[in-house]
XYZ file of C-alpha atoms in Angstrom:
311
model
C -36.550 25.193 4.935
C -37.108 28.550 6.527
C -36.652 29.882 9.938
C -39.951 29.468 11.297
C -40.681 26.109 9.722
C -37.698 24.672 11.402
C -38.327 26.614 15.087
C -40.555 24.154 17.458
C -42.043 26.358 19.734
C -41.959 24.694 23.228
C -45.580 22.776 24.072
C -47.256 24.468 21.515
C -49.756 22.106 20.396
C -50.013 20.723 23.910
C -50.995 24.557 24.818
C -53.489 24.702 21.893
C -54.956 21.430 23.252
C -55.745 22.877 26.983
C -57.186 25.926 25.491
C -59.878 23.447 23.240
C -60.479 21.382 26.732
C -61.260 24.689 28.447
C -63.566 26.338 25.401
C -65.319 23.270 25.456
C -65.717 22.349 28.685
C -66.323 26.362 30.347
C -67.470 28.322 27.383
C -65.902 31.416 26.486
C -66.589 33.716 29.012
C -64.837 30.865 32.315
C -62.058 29.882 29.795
C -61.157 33.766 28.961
C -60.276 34.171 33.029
C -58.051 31.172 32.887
C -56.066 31.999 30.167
C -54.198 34.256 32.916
C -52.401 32.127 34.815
C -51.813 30.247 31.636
C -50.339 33.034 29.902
C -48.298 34.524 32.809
C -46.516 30.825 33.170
C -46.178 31.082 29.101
C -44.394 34.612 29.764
C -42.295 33.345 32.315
C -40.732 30.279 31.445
C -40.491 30.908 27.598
C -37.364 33.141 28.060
C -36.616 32.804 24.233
C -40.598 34.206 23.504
C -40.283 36.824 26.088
C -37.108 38.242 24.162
C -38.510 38.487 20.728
C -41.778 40.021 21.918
C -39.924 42.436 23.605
C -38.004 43.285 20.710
C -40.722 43.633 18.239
C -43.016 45.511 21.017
C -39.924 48.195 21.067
C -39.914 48.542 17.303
C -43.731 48.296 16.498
C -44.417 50.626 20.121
C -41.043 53.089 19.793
C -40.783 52.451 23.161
C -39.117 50.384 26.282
C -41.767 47.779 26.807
C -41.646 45.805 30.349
C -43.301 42.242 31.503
C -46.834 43.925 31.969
C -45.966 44.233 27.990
C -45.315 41.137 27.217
C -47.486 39.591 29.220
C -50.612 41.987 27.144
C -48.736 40.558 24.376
C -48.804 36.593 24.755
C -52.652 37.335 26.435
C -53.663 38.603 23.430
C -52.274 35.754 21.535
C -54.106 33.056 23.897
C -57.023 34.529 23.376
C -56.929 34.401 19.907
C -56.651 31.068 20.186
C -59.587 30.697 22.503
C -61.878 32.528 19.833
C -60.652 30.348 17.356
C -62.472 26.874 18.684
C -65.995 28.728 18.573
C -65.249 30.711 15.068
C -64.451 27.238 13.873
C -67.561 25.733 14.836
C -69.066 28.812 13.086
C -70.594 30.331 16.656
C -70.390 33.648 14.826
C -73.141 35.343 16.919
C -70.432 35.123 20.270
C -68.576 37.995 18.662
C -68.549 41.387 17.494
C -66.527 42.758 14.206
C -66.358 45.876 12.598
C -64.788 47.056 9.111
C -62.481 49.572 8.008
C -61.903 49.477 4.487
C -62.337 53.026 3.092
C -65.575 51.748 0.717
C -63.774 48.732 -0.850
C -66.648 46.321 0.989
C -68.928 47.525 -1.793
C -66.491 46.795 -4.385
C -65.757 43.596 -3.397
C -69.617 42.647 -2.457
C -70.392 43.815 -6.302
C -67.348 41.702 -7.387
C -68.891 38.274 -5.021
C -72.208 39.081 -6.411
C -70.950 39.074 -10.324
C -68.914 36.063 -9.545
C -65.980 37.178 -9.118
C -64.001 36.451 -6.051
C -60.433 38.171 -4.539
C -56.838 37.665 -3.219
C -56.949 38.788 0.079
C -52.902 38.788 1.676
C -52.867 38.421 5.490
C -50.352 37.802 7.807
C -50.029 36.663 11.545
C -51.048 39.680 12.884
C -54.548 39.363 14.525
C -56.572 36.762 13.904
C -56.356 34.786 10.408
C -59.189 32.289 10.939
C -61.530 35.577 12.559
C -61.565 36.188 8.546
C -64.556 33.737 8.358
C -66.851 36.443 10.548
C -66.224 39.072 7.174
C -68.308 36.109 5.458
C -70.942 35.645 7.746
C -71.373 39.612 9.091
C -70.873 40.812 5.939
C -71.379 38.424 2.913
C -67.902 38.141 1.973
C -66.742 34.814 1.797
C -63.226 33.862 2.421
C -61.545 30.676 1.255
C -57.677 30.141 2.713
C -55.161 28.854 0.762
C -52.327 27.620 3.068
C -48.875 25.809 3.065
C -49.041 22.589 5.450
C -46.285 24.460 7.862
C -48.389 27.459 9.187
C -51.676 25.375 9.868
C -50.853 22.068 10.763
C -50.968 22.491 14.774
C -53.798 24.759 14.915
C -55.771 23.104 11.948
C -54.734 19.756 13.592
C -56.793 20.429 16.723
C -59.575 22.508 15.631
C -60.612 20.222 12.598
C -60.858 17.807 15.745
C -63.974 19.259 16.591
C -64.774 20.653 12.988
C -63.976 18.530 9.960
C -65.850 20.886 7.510
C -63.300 23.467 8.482
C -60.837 21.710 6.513
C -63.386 22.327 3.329
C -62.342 25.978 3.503
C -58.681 25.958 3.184
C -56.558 25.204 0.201
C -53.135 23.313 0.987
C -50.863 25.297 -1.905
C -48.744 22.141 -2.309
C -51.764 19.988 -3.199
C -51.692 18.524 -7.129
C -55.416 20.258 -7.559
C -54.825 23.599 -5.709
C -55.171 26.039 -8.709
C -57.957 24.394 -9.890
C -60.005 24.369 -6.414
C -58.327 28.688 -6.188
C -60.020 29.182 -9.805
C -63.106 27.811 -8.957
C -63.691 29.268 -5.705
C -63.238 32.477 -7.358
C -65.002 31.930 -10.139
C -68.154 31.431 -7.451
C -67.638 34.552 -6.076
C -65.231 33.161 -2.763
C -62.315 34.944 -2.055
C -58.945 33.336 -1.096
C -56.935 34.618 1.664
C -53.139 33.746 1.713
C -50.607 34.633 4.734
C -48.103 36.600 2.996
C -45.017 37.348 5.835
C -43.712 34.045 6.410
C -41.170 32.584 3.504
C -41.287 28.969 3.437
C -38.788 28.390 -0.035
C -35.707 30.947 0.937
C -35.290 31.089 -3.019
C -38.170 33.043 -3.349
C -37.951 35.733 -0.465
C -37.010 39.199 -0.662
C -35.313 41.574 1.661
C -37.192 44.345 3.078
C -37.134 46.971 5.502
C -39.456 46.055 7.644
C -39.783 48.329 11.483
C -36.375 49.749 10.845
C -34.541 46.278 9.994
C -34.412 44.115 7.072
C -36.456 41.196 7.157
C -37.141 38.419 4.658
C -40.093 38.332 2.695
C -42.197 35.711 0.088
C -42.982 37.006 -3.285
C -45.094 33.502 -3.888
C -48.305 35.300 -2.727
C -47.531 38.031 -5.175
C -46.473 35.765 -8.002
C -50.014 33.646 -7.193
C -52.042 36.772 -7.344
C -50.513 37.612 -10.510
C -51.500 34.286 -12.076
C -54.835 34.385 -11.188
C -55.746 37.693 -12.689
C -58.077 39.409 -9.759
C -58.262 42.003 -7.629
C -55.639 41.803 -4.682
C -56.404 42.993 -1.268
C -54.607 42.893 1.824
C -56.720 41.951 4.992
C -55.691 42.333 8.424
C -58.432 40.967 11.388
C -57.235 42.773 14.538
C -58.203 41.299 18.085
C -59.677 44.895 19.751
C -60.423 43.197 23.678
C -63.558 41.287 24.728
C -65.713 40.258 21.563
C -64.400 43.100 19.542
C -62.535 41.948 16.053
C -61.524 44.693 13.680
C -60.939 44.033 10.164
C -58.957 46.121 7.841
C -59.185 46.127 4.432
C -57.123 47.737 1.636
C -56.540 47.741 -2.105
C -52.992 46.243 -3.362
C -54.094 46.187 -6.590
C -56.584 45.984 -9.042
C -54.491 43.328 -10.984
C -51.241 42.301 -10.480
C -48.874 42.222 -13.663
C -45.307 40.615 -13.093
C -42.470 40.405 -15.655
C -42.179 36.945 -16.991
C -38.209 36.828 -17.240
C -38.099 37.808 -13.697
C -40.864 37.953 -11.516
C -39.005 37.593 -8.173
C -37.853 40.897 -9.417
C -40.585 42.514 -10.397
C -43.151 41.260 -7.421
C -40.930 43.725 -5.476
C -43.413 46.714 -5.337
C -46.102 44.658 -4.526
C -44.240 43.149 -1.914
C -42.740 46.402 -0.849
C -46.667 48.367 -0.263
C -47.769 45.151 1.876
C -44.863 45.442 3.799
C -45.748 49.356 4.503
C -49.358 48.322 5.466
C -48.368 45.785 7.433
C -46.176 48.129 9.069
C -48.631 50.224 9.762
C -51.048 47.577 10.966
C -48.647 46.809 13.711
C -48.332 50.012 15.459
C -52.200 50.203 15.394
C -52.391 47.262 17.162
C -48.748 45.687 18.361
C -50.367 43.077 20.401
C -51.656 41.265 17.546
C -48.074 40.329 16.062
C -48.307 36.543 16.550
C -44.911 35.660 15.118
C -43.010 34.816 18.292
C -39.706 34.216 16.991
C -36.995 36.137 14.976
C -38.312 37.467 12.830
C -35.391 39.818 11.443
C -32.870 36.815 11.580
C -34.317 34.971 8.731
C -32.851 37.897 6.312
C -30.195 36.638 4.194
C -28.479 39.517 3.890
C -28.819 41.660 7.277
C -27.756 45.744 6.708
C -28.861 45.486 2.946
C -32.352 46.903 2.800
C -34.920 47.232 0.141
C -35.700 50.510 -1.141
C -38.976 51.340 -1.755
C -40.930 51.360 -4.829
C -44.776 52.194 -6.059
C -46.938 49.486 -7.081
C -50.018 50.235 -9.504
């Protein structure tokens, strides 16, 4: 088991629990001014949070970051949250979104339209589940497919108050999930997949990732390659208020791996989302939603990855 599977974060589902009872009880706009004095006791008795977000706010900012910080940081993150109870009960018209994707909306509109859907990668940076407002604002529509570990306590609450969102997202580990992935795409629906947390150590690889190795799954690649489609990566980025920005970019048109060794040869791939990811987190460092180590899960710390070009 990986790092992050194993790490419990203290009251986590107990704090994604009061944040439903306030959406549902205030509304958006009363539960956005109490997430302050919930997130300023979350920044000051989660000494083990505040040290990692420090830590990646000094590598993704280049600079000394102090509570106000950190405190931006876990806000950011609670609000997130917050959004997430009315995008999941698909009130779509609370928010505002906007997309950067240098053209490639019209590629992948003309791909939806010809039935033919997409591998989107994401990652915990931003808002995952805000992926369902490209679908409605834009008529892109995302499937997610999902290993039990990263949705359980989130999906476990929100599918509470919205059993159909469980319709939407693809467990990997289930017996039918390739068959459910081929068919959504053959329909013209996308499939998003979180692509920087390992969850089978045999399958990461090391790259350099803000000036440190870090540990990195090639199963996203290695899926992508399977399924013979485009590959995007996708990154929804929480911009204040209402405002979600998504950012779109071409990985590849179609992903070819070596047979004897496509650990191996996923590397490039792996490598260029790494670099946009990189990038996406000094655009927007409050959006990193990983609050643990994320540089100790590397198997081999001081060996990094050199880079490589991906077609």
């Amino acid at each position: 088991m990986s790092h992050w599977v194993e790490k419990e974060e203290r009251s986590n589902l107990a704090t994604i629990r009061l944040i439903v009872v306030l959406a549902r009880s205030l509304g958006r706009r009363a539960g956005r001014a109490l997430l302050y004095p919930i997130t300023l006791y979350f920044v000051i008795f989660s000494r083990g949070g505040y040290r990692v977000s420090k830590d990646f706010l000094q590598r993704a900012m280049n600079t000394q970051p102090g509570f106000r910080h950190v405190f931006q940081h876990y806000y950011a993150f609670a609000s997130t949250l917050l959004d997430n109870v009315f995008i999941s009960a698909d009130q779509f018209d609370l928010f505002d979104i906007e997309i950067c994707d240098n053209g490639w909306r019209k590629v992948i509109r003309a791909d939806t339209s010809a039935g033919r859907g997409s591998i989107f990668l994401g990652a915990h940076l931003g808002s995952f589940y805000a992926m369902r407002l490209t679908g409605d604002k834009f008529n892109i529509p995302v499937a997610a497919m999902m290993h039990r570990a990263e949705s359980s306590k989130i999906m476990q609450v929100l599918a509470e108050q919205a059993p159909s969102l469980k319709r939407n997202i693809i467990e990997i580990t289930d017996p039918d999930a390739w068959i459910r992935a081929k068919s959504l795409l053959d329909e013209g629906i996308s499939i998003a997949i979180l692509a920087d947390r390992s969850v089978n150590a045999d399958s990461n690889l090391q790259i350099d990732f803000l000036g440190k190795p870090a540990s990195f799954p090639a199963g996203p690649v290695i899926i992508s390659s399977l399924l013979k489609v485009p590959v995007y990566t996708i990154f929804t980025l929480y911009r204040g208020k209402a405002l979600y920005q998504v950012h779109i970019h071409r990985l590849s048109e179609s992903i070819r791996l070596d047979r004897t060794d496509r650990l191996e040869s996923a590397r490039p791939y792996v490598t260029r989302y790494v670099r946009q990811l990189e990038d996406h987190c000094r655009l927007a460092p409050y959006n990193w939603f990983n609050f643990y180590d994320f540089w100790a899960a590397a198997e081999k710390p001081g060996t990094a990855d050199h880079e490589q070009s991906a077609d």
